[in-house]
Coordinates of C-alpha atoms and ligand atoms in Angstrom, one line a residue:
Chain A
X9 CA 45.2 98.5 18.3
X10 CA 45.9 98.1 14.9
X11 CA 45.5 101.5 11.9
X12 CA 44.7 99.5 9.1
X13 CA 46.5 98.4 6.2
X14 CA 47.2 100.4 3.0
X15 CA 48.2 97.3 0.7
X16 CA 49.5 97.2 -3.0
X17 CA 48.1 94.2 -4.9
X18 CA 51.2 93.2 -7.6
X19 CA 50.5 94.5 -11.0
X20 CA 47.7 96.9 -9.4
X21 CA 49.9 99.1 -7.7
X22 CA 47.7 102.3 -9.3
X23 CA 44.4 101.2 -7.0
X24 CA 46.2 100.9 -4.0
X25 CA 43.8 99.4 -1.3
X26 CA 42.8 99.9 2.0
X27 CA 41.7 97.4 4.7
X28 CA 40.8 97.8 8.4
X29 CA 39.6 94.0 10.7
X30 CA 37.6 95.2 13.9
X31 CA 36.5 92.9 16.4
X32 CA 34.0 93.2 19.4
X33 CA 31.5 95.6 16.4
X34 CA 28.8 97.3 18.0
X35 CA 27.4 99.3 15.4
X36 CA 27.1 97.0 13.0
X37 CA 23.3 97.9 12.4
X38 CA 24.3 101.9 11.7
X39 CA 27.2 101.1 9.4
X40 CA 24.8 98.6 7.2
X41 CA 22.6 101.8 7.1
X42 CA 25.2 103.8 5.7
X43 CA 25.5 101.7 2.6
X44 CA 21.3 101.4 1.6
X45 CA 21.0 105.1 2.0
X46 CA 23.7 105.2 -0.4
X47 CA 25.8 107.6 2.1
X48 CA 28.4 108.8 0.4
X49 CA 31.1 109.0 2.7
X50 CA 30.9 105.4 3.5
X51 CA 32.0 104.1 0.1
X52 CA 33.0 100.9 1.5
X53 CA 33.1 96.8 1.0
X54 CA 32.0 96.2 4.4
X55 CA 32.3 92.6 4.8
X56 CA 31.4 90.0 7.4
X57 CA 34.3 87.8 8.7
X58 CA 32.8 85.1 9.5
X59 CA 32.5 83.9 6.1
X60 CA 36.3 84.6 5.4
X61 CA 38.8 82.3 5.5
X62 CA 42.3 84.4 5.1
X63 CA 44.0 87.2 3.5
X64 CA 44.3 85.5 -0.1
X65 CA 40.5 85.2 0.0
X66 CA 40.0 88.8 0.8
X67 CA 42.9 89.8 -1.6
X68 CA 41.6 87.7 -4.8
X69 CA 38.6 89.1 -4.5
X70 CA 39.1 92.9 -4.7
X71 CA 41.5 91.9 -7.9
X72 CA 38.8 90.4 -9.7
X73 CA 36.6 93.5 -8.5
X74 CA 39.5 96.1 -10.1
X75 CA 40.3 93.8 -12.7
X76 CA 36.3 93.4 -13.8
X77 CA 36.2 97.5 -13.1
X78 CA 39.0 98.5 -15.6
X79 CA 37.6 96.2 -18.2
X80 CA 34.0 98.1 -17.6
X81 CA 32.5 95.1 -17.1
X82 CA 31.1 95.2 -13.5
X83 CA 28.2 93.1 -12.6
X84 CA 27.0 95.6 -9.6
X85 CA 26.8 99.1 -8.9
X86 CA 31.0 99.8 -8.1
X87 CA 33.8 98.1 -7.4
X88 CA 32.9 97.9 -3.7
X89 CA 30.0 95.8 -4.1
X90 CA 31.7 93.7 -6.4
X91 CA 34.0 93.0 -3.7
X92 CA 31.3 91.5 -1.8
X93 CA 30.1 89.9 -5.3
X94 CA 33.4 88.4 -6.4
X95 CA 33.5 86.6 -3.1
X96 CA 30.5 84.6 -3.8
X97 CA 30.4 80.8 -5.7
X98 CA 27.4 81.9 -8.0
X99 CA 25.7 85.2 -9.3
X100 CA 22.9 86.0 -7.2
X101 CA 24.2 89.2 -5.8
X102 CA 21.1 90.0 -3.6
X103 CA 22.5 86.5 -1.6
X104 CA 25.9 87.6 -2.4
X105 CA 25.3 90.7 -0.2
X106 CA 23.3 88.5 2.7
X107 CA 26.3 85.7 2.7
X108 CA 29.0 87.4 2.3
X109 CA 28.1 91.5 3.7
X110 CA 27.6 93.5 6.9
X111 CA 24.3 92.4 8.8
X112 CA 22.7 94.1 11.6
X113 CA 24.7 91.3 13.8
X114 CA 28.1 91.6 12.2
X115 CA 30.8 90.7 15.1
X116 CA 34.1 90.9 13.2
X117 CA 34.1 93.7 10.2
X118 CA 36.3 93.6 7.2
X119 CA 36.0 97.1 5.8
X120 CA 37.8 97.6 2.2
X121 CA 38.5 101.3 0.5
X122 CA 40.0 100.8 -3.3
X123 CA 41.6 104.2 -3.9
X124 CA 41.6 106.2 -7.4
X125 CA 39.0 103.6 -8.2
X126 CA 38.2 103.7 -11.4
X127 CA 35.1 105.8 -12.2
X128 CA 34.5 106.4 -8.3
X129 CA 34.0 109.4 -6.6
X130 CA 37.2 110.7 -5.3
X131 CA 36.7 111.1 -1.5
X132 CA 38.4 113.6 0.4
X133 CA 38.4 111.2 3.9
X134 CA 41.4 109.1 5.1
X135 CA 40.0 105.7 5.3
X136 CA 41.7 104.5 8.0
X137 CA 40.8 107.9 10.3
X138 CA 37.1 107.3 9.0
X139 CA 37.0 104.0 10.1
X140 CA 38.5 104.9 13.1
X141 CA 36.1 107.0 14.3
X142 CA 32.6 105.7 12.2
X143 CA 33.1 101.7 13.3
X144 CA 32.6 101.3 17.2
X145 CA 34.5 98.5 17.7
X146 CA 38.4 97.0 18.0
X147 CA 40.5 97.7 15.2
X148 CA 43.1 94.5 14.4
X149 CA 45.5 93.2 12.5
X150 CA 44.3 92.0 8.8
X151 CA 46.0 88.8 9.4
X152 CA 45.6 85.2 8.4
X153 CA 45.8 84.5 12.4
X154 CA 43.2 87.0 12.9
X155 CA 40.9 85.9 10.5
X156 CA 41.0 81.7 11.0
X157 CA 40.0 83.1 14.4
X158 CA 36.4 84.3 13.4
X159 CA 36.1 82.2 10.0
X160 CA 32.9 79.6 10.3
X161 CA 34.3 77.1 8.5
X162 CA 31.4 74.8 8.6
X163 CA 29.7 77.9 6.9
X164 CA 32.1 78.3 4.7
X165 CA 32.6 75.0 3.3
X166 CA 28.1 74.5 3.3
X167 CA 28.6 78.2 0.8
X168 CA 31.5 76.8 -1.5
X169 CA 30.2 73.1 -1.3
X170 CA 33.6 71.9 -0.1
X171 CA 33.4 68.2 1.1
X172 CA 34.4 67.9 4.6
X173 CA 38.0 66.5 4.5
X174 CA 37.1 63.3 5.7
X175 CA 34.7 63.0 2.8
X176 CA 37.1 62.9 0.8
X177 CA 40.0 60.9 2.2
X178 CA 37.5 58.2 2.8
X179 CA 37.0 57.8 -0.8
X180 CA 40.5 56.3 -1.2
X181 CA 42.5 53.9 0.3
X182 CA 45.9 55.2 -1.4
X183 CA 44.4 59.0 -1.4
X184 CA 46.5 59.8 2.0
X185 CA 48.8 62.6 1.5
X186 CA 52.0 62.5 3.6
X187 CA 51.5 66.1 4.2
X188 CA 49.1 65.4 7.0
X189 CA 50.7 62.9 9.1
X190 CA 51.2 65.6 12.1
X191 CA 48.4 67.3 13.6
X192 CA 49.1 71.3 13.6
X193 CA 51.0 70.7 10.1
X194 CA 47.4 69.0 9.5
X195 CA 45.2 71.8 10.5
X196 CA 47.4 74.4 8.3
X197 CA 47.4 72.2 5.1
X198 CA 43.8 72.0 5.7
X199 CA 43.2 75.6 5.7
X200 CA 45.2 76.1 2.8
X201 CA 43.7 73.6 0.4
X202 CA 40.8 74.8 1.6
X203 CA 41.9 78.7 0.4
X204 CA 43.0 76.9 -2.7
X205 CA 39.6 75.3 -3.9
X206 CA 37.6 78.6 -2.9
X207 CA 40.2 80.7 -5.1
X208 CA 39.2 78.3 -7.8
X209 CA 35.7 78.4 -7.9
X210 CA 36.3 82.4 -7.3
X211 CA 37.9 82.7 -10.5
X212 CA 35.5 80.4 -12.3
X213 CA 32.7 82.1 -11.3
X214 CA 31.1 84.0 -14.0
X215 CA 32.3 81.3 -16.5
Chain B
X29 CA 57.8 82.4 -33.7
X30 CA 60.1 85.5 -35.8
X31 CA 58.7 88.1 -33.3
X32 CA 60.0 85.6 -29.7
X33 CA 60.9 88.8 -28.2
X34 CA 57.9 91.0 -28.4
X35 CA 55.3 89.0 -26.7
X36 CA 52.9 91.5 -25.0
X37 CA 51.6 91.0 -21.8
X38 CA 47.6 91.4 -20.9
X39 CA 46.5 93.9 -18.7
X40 CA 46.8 94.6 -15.7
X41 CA 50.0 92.3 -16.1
X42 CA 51.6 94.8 -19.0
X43 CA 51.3 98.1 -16.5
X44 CA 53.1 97.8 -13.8
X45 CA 55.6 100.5 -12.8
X46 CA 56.8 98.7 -9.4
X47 CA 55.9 95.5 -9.9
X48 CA 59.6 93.8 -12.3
X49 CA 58.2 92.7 -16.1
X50 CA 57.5 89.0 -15.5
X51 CA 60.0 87.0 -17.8
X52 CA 59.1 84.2 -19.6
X53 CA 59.2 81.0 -18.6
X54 CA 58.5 78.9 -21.7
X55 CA 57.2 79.4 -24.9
X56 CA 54.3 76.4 -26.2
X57 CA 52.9 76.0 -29.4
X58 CA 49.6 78.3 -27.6
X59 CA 50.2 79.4 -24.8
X60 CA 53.2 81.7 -23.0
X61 CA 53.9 80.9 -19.5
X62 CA 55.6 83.6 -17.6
X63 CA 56.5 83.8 -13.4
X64 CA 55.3 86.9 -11.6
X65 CA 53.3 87.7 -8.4
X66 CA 49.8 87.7 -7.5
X67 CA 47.6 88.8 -4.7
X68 CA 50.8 89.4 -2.3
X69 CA 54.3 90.5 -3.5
X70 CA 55.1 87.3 -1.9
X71 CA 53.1 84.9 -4.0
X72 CA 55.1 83.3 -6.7
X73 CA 51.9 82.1 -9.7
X74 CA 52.9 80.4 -13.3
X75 CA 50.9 83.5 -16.0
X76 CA 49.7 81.1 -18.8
X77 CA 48.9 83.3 -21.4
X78 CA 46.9 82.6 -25.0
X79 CA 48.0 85.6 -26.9
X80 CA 45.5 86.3 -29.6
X81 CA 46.3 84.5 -33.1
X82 CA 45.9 87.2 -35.8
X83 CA 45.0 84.2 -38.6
X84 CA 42.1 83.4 -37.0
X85 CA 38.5 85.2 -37.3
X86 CA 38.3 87.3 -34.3
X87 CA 35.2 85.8 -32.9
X88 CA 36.4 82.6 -33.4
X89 CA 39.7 83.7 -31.2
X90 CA 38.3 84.9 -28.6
X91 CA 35.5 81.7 -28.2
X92 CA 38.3 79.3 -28.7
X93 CA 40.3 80.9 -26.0
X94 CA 38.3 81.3 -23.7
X95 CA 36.8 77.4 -23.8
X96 CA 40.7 76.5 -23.4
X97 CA 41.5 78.6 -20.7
X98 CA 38.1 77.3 -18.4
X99 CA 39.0 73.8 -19.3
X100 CA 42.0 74.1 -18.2
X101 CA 40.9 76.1 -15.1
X102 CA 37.9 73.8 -14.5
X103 CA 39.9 70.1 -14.5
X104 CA 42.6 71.8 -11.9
X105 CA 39.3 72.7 -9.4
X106 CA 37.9 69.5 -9.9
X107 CA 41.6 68.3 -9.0
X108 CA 42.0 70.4 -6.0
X109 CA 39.0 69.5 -4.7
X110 CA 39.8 65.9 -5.1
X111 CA 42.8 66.4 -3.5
X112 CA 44.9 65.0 -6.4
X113 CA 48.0 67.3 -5.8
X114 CA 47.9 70.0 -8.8
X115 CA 48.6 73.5 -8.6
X116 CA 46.0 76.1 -7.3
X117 CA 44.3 78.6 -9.4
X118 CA 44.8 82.0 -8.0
X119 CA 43.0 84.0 -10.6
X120 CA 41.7 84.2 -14.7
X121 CA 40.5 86.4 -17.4
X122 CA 39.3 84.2 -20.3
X123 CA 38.9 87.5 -22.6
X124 CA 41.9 88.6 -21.9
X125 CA 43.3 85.2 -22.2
X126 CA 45.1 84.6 -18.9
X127 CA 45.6 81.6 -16.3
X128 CA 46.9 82.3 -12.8
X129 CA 48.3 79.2 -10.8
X130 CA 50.3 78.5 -8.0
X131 CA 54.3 78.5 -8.7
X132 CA 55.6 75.0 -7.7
X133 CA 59.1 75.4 -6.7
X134 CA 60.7 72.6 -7.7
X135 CA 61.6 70.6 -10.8
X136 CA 60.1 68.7 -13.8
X137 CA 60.3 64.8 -13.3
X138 CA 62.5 65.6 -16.3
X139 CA 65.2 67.2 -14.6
X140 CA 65.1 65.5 -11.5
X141 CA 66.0 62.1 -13.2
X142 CA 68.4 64.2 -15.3
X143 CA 70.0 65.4 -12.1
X144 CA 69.9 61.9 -10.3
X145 CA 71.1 60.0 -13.6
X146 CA 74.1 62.2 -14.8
X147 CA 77.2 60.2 -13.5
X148 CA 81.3 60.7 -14.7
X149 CA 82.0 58.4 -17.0
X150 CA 82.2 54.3 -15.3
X151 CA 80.3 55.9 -12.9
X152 CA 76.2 53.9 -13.2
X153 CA 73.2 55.4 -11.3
X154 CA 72.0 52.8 -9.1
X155 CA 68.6 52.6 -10.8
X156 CA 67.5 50.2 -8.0
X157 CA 67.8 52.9 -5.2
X158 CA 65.4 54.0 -2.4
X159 CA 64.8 57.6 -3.3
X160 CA 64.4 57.2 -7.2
X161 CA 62.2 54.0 -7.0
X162 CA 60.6 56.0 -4.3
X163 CA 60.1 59.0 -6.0
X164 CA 58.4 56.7 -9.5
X165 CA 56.1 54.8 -6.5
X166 CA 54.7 58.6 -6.0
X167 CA 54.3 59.4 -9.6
X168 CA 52.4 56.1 -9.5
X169 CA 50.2 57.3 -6.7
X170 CA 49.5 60.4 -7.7
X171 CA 48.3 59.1 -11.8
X172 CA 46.1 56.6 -9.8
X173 CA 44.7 59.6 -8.0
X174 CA 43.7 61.6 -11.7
X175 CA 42.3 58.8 -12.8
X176 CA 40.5 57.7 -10.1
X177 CA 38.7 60.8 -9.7
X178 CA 38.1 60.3 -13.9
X179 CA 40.5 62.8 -15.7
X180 CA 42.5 62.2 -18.0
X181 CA 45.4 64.0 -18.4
X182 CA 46.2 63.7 -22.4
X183 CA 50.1 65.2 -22.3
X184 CA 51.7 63.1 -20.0
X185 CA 55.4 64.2 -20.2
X186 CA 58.3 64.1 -18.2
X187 CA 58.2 67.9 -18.1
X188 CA 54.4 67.9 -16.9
X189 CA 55.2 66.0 -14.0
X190 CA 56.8 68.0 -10.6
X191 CA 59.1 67.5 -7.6
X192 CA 58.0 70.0 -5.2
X193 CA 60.9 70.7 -3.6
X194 CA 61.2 70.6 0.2
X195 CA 60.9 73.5 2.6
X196 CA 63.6 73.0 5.0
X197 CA 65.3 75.5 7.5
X198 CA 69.7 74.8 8.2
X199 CA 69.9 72.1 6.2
X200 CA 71.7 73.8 3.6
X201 CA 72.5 71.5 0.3
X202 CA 75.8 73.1 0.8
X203 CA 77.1 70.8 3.6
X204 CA 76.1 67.7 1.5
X205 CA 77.9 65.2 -0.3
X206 CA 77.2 64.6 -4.3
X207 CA 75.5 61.6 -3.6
X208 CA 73.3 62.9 -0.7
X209 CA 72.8 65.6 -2.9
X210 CA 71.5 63.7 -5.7
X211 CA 69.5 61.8 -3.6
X212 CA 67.6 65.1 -2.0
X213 CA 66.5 66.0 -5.8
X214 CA 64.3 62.9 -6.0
X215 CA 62.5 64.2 -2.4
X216 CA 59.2 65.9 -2.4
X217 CA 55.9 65.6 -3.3
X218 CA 55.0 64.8 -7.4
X219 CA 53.0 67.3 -8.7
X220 CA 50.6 67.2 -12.5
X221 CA 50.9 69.9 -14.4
X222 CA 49.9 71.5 -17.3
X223 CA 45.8 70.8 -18.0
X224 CA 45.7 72.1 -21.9
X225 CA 44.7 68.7 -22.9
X226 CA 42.9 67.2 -20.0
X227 CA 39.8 65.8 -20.3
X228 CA 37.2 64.4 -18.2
X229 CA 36.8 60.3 -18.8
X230 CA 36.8 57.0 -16.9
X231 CA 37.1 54.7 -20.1
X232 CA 40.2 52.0 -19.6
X233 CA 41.4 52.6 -22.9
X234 CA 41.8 56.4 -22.3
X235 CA 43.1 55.8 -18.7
X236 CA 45.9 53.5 -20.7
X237 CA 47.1 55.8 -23.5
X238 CA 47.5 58.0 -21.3
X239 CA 50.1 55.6 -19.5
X240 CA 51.4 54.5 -22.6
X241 CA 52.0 57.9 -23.7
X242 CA 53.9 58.5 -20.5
X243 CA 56.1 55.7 -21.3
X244 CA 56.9 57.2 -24.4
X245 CA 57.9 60.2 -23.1
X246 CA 59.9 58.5 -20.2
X247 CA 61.9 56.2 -23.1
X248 CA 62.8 59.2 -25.0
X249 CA 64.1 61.3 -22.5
X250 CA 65.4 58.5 -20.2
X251 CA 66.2 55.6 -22.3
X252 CA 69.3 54.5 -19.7
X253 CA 66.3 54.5 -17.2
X254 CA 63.6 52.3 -19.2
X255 CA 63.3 50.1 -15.8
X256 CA 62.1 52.8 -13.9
X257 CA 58.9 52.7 -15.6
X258 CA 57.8 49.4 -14.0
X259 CA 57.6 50.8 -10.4
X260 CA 55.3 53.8 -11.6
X261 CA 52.9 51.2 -13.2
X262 CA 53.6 48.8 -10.2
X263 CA 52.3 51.2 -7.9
X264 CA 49.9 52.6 -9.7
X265 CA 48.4 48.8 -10.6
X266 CA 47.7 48.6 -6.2
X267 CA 46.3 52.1 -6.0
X268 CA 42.5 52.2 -7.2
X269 CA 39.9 49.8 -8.2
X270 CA 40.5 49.4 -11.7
X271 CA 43.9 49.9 -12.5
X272 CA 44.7 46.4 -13.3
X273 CA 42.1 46.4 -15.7
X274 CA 43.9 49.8 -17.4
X275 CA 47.5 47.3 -16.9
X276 CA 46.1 44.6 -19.3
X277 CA 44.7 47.4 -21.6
X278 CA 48.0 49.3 -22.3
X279 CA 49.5 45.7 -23.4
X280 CA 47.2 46.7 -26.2
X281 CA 47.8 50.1 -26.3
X282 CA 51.4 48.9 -26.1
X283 CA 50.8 46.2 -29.6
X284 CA 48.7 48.4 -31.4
X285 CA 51.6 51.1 -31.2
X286 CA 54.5 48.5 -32.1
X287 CA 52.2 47.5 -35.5
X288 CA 51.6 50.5 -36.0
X289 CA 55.4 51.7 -36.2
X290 CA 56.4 48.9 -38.0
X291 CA 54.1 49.3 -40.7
X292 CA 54.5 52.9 -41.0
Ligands
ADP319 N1 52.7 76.0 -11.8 C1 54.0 75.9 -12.2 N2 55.0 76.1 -11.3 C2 56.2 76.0 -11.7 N3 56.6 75.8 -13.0 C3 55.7 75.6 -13.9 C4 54.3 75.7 -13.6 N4 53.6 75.5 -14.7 C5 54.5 75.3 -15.7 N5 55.7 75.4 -15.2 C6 57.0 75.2 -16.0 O1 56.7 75.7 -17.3 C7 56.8 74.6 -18.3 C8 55.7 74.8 -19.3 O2 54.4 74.9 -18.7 P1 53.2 74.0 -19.2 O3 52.0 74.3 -18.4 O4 53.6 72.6 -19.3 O5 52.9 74.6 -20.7 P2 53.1 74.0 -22.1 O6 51.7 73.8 -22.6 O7 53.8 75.1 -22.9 O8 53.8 72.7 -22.0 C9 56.7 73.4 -17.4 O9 57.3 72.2 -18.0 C10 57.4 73.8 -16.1 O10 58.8 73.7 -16.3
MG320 MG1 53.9 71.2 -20.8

């Protein structure tokens, strides 16, 4: 059983944020409530893990959502949503929220708390005692291990338009990197370059 | 270039209490690039910053800096995607001017040949040698790879080319001798850099000024090592469809520059 972690993105040490992984999510349906009612307490990114492919995807997201929210320039209604926003290729943020949010059948649940937000409500609840006792499910690490775990990667590469990786190593003879020659090195490299393009089209987005 | 010292950060990179003040790297004619963390504390990125230029009109500024900065950002996506090996972009704010990539630990193509060629005196670098024909065979691959995917680089440099250098546990350089040493620098994979001038073509003759400019840059800041520059193009000539035609080109490219220098 994990209690969350309180993390310090470089250079926005002021915002410090929090972020709690559960597994085995039984009230997915309740918590999603939460958020259209507009219930205060749950001022939350609640994301769906499937559609996450590591920390650094997570991470880069809430900077651009900060970042975005110091320079007033926020396309949705706070920084929490923008979370979910940020994380998506284009800027539909009704599909946004359906791609990349908590549905009535979310499994694994990311649930992020920026604190001293700017221009948020100052909340009076510990985030990771909230969660603790709001989500019904298994808290875990926020880990790169735990999250390759649930990531969809099929998913995820159909929402970014990623070309499978044969795709493109078939479209050059010479292309083969000597990186991959070795098949858990393979996999890792994979997932990485992977993280890499994703982050890219992240920070394009909005361009 | 009076005030060097006084560069000013953008935000959020200018506010940090915990985080140490990113030095700078290098200084261009636009841009600053500085070293500092992103995301993790743990995640090296190079900060490419366009400071604001108080000459021009405002509006103009800001328009101009932003279309660099999303070039830039938008030919190393298309790269990454491609698989040709270029850093990642971590992050960017075109109104505030800034680039975040990947840090490549390593060293310029510049400074790797300086390292391998520096000998005492009667002493020659063996310019026939495994690791540093090796090591031009990759920057040969890896130019075949840009253009094949139709980019053209447009500041092809010594010191926009990298040597990733290459994660290993015990071996410590340390228990090395000189020449193994030198050797080791040459290791790793070659890595583009720098995109400011990139642009998107498949034409031969921009394919082969880019070469040719390459060559320049190789002559100038490796004349002992002219014959190097034959195994890059050698390898680069077998890697794509096409490339032979961009060979015979840059024998133009090549006349049209001697003319040219003679007449001028
Ligand atoms: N991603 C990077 N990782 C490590 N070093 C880098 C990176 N980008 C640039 N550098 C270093 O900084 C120098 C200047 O960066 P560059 O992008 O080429 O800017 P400029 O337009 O000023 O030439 C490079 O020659 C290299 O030594
Ligand atoms: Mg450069």
């Amino acid at each position: 059983m994990s209690a969350g972690s309180e993390l310090k993105l470089p250079h926005l040490e002021a915002y410090p944020v929090h972020v709690s992984l559960f597994q085995d999510v039984t009230n997915a349906e309740f918590l999603k409530r939460q958020l259209l009612e507009g219930n205060a307490e749950y001022e939350y990114a609640f994301l769906d893990a499937t559609t996450i492919i590591s920390v650094n995807h997570v991470l880069a997201a809430v900077f651009r959502a900060i970042n975005d929210s110091i320079h007033n320039r926020l396309k949705s209604r706070n920084v929490h949503s923008e979370i979910v926003f940020s994380l998506s290729p284009n800027n539909n943020i009704a599909e946004s929220f359906r791609r990349f949010g908590v549905s009535d059948t979310t499994n694994t649940l990311l649930a992020i708390k920026v604190l001293n937000a700017p221009n948020s409500a100052v909340t009076r609840l510990d985030p990771a005692s909230h969660l603790g006792s709001c989500v019904e499910g298994n808290r875990i690490e926020f880990s790169d291990e735990n999250l390759k775990h649930s990531a969809d990667l099929p998913r995820i590469r159909k929402i970014y338009k990623l070309n499978s990786s044969d795709n493109s190593k078939s479209k050059g003879k010479s292309a083969k990197s000597e990186s991959t020659t070795n098949g858990v090195h393979n996999e890792a490299h994979e997932l990485k370059e992977m993280e890499a393009v994703i982050l890219g089209i992240m920070a394009l987005k909005g361009s | 270039m009076a005030q060097s010292t006084t560069h000013t950060l953008p935000p959020p990179f200018n506010s940090s209490s915990t985080t140490p003040k990113p030095p700078l790297i290098t200084q261009g004619a636009e841009a600053l690039l500085y070293k500092t963390t992103y995301l993790t504390p743990s995640t090296p990125i190079a900060l490419k910053h366009r400071p604001k230029k108080s000459y021009r009109h405002p509006t103009l500024d800001t328009r101009l800096t932003k279309a660099r900065i999303l070039a830039e950002a938008r030919v190393l996506v298309k790269c990454k995607r491609e698989g040709v090996v270029v850093p990642a972009v971590l992050g960017a704010d075109w109104e505030e001017g800034w680039l975040a990539c990947e840090w490549i630990e390593g060293k310029t193509i510049r400074a790797a040949l300086d390292g391998y060629l520096k000998r005492d005196v009667g002493e020659e670098a063996d310019l026939r040698g495994e690791g540093v024909r090796g090591l031009m065979g990759r920057i040969g691959v890896v130019l075949a790879k840009l253009h094949g995917i139709g980019v053209v680089h447009g500041d092809l440099t010594t010191s926009n080319l990298m040597v990733r250098q290459l994660e290993r546990e015990g071996d410590g350089l340390e228990s090395l001798s000189l020449g193994e040493n030198r050797e080791k620098g040459l290791e790793g994979e070659v890595v583009i850099i720098d995109f400011g001038l990139a642009t998107q073509s498949v034409q031969d003759e921009d394919r082969a000024v880019d070469l040719y400019v390459l060559e320049r840059a190789f002559g100038s800041t490796h004349p002992q090592a002219e014959g190097l520059f034959e195994e890059v193009l050698r390898v680069y000539g077998e890697s794509y469809k096409g490339a032979k035609v961009v060979l015979r080109r840059l024998e133009d490219v090549r006349l049209r520059g001697r003319k040219k220098s003679m007449i001028g």
